[in-house]
mmCIF file of C-alpha atoms in Angstrom:
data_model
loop_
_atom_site.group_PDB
_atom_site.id
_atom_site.type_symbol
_atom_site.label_atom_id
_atom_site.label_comp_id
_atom_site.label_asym_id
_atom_site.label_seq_id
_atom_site.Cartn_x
_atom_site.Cartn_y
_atom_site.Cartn_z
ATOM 1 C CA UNK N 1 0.000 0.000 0.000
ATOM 2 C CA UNK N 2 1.280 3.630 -0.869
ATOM 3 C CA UNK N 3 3.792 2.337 -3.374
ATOM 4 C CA UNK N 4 4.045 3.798 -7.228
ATOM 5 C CA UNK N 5 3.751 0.865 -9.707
ATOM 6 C CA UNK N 6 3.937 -0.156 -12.749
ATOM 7 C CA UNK N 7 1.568 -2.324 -14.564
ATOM 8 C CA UNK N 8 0.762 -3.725 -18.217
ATOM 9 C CA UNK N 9 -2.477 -4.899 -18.154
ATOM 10 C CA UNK N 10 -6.123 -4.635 -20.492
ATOM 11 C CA UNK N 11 -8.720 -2.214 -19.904
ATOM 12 C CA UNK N 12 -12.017 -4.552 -19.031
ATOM 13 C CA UNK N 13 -14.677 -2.048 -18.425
ATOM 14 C CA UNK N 14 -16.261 1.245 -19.817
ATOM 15 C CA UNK N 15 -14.684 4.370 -18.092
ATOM 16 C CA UNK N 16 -17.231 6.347 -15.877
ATOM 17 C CA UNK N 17 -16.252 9.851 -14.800
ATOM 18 C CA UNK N 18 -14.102 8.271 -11.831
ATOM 19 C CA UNK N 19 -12.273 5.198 -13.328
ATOM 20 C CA UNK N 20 -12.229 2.197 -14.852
ATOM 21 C CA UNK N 21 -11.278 -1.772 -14.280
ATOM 22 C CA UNK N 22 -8.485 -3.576 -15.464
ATOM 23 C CA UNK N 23 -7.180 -7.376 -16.065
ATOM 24 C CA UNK N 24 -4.582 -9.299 -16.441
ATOM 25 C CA UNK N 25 -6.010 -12.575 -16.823
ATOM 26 C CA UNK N 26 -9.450 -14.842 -15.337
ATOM 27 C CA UNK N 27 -10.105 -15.620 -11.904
ATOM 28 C CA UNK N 28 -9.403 -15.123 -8.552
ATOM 29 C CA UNK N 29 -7.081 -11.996 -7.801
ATOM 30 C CA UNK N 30 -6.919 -10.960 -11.721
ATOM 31 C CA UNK N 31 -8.249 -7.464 -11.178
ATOM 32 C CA UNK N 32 -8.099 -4.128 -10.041
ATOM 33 C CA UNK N 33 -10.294 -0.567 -9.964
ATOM 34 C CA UNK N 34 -8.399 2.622 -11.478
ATOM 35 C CA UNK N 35 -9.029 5.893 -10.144
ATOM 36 C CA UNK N 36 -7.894 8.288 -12.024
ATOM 37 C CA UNK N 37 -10.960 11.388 -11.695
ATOM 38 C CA UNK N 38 -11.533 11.252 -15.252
ATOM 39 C CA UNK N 39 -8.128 12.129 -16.402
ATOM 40 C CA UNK N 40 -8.275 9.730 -19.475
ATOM 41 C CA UNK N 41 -11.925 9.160 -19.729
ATOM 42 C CA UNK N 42 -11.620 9.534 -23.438
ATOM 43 C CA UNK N 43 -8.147 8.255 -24.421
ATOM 44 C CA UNK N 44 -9.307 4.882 -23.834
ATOM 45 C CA UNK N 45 -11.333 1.840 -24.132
ATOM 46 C CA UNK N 46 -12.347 -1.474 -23.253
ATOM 47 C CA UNK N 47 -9.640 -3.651 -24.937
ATOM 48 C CA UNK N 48 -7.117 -1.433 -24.834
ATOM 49 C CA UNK N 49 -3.607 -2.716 -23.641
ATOM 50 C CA UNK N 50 -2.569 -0.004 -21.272
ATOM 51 C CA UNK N 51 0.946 0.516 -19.177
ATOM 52 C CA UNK N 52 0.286 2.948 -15.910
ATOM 53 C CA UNK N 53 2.244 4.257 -12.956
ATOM 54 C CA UNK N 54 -0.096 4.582 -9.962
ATOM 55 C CA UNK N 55 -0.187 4.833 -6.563
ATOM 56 C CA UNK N 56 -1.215 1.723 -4.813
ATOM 57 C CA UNK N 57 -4.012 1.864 -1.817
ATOM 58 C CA UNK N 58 -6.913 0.985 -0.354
ATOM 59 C CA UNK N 59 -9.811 3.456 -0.603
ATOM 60 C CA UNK N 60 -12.990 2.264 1.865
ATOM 61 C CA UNK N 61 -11.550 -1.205 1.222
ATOM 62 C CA UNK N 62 -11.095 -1.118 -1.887
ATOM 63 C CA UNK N 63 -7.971 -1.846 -3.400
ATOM 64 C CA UNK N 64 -7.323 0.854 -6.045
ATOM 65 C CA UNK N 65 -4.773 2.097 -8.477
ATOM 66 C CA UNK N 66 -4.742 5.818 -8.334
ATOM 67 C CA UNK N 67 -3.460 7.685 -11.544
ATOM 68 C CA UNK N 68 -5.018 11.144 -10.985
ATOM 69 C CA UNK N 69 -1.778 13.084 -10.257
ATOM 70 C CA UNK N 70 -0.765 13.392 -13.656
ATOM 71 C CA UNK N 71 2.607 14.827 -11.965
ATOM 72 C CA UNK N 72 4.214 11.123 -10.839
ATOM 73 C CA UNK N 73 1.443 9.055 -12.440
ATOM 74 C CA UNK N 74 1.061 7.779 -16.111
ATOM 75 C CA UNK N 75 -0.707 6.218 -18.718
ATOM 76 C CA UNK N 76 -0.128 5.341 -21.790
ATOM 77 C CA UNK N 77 -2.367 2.415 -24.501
ATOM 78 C CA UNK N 78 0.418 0.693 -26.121
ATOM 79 C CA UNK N 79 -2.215 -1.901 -28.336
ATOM 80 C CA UNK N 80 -5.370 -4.107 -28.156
ATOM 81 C CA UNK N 81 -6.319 -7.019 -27.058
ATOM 82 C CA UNK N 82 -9.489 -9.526 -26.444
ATOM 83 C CA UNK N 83 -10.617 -8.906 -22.438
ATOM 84 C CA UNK N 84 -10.140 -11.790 -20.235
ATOM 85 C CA UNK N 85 -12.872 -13.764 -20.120
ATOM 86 C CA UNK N 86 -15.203 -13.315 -17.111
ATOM 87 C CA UNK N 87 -15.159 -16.038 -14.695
ATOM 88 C CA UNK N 88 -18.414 -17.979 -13.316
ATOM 89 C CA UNK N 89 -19.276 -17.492 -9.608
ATOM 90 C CA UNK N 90 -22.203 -18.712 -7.548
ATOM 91 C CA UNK N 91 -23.682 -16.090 -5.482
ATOM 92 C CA UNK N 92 -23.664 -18.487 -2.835
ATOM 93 C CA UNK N 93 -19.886 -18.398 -3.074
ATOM 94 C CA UNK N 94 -20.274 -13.945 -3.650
ATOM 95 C CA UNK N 95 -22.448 -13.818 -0.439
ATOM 96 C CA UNK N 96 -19.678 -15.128 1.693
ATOM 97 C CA UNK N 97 -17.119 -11.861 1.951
ATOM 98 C CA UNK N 98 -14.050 -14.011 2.415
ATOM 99 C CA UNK N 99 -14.865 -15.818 -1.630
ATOM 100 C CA UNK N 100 -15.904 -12.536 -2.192
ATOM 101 C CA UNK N 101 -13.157 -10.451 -1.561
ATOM 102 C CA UNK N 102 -10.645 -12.818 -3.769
ATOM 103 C CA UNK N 103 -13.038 -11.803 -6.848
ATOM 104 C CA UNK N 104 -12.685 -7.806 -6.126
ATOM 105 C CA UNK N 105 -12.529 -6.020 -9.198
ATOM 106 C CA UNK N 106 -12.284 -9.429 -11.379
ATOM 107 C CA UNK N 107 -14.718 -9.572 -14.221
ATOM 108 C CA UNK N 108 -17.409 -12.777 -12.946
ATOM 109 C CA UNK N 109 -20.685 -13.924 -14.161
ATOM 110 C CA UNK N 110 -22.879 -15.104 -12.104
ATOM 111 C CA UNK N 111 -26.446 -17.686 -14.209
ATOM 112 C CA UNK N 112 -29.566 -18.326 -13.414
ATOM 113 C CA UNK N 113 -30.442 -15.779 -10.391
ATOM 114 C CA UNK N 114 -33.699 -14.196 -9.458
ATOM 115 C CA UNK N 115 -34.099 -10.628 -8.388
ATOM 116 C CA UNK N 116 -35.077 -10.198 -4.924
ATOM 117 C CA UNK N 117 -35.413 -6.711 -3.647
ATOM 118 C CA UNK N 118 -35.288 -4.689 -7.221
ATOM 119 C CA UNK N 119 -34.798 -1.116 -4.942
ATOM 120 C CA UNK N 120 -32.568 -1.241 -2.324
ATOM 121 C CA UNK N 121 -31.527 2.619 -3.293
ATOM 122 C CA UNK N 122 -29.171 4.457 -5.286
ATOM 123 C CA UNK N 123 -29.722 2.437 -8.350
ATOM 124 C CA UNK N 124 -28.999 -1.018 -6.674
ATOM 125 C CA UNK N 125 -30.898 -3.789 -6.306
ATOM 126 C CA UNK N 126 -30.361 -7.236 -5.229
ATOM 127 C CA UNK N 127 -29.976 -11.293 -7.083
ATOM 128 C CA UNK N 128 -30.050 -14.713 -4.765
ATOM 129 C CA UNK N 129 -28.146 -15.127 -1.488
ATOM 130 C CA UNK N 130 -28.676 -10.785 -1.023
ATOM 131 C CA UNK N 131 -25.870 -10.284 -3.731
ATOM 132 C CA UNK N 132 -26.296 -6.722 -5.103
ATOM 133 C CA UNK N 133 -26.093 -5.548 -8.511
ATOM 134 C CA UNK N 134 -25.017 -1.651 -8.888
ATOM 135 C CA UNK N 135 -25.427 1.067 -11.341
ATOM 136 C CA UNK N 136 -21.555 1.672 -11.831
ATOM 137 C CA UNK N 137 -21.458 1.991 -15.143
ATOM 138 C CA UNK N 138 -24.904 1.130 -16.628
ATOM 139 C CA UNK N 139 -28.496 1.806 -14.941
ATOM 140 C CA UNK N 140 -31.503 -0.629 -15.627
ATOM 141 C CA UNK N 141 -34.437 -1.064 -13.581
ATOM 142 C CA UNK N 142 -36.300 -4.621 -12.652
ATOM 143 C CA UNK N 143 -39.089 -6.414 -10.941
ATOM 144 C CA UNK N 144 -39.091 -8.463 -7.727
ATOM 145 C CA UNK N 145 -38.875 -11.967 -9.307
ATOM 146 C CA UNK N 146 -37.429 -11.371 -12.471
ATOM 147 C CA UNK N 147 -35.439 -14.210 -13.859
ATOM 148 C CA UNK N 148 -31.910 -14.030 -15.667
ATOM 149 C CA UNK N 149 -29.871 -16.093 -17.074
ATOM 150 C CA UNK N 150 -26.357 -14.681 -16.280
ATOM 151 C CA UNK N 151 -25.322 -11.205 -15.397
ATOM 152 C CA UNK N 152 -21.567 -10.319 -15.958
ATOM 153 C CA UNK N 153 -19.432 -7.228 -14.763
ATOM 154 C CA UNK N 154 -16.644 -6.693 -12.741
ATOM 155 C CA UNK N 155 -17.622 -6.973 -8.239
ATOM 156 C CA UNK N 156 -17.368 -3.812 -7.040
ATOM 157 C CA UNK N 157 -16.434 -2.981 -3.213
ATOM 158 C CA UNK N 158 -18.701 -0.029 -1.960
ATOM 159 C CA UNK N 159 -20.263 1.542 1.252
ATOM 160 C CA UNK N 160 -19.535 -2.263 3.029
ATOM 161 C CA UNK N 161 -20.606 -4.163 0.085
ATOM 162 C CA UNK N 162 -19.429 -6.307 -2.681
ATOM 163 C CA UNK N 163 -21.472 -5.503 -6.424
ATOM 164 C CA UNK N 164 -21.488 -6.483 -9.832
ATOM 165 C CA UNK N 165 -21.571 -3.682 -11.781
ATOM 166 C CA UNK N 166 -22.588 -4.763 -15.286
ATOM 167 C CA UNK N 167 -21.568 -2.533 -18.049
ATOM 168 C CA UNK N 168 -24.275 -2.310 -20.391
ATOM 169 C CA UNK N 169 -27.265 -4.234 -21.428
ATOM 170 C CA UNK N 170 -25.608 -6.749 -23.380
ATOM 171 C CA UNK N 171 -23.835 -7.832 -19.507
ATOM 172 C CA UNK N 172 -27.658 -9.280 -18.483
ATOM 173 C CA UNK N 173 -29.334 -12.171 -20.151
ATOM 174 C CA UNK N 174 -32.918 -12.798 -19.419
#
């Protein structure tokens, strides 16, 4: 924590005004959240092969890359490639914070789930076991027993919970 690094890795989600995910790989561990305040907002996209110098923290729990100070941080896309593949998760195993917590910022899916409280406030609402889905990056409303058959985007750590945030309406299948 509070080192500069450097890290090669692919941009995996859009870019909202605050940051973006990226990946190395599928699976446990194989993602992080980058802050950067919207810095580069527009110089990239999902797929892009990027190379950034951030500071490395944890913000509210959440471990972050922060590339806002455009003074000692960088960030540069060097090429494209194909986004790792998200990785299937029960949200049995997303309900228990310890299994959670080894998926934090890692693109998952998680199939065949049933909405079960479709408010629980600021644009969240909630799939089997209490796992909640978030507005991150793409907003969508639904109805207390909706069925899907997967919902993919990377789990977000926020305000004491873990949350998939898909990232548009391609991420859930009914």
């Amino acid at each position: 924590e509070n080192d500069w690094v450097t890290v090669t890795a692919i941009v995996s989600s859009p870019h909202n005004d605050y940051g973006f995910f990226i990946s190395d790989a599928s699976g446990p561990g194989a993602g992080i959240w980058v802050y950067d305040s919207g810095n580069y907002k527009d110089a990239i996209a999902m797929g892009d092969e990027i190379t950034i110098t951030a500071e490395l923290y944890e913000y509210s729990d959440l471990t972050e890359l922060d590339v806002s100070d455009k003074k000692k941080g960088s960030l540069k896309v060097i090429g494209t490639a194909d986004v790792p593949a998200a990785t299937v998760v029960t949200t049995k195993e997303l309900a228990d914070k310890k299994t959670a917590e080894s998926y934090e910022s890692v693109l998952i899916t998680v199939e065949n789930v049933t909405v079960t409280n479709p408010d629980l406030g600021y644009g969240e609402w909630s799939i089997d076991n209490d796992v909640r889905v978030d507005d991150l990056f793409y907003e969508m409303s639904t109805e207390k027993g909706a069925t899907y058959s997967s919902i993919t985007g990377q789990l977000y750590y926020s305000y004491g919970d873990f949350k998939i945030v898909p990232h548009d309406a391609s991420s859930i299948v009914e």
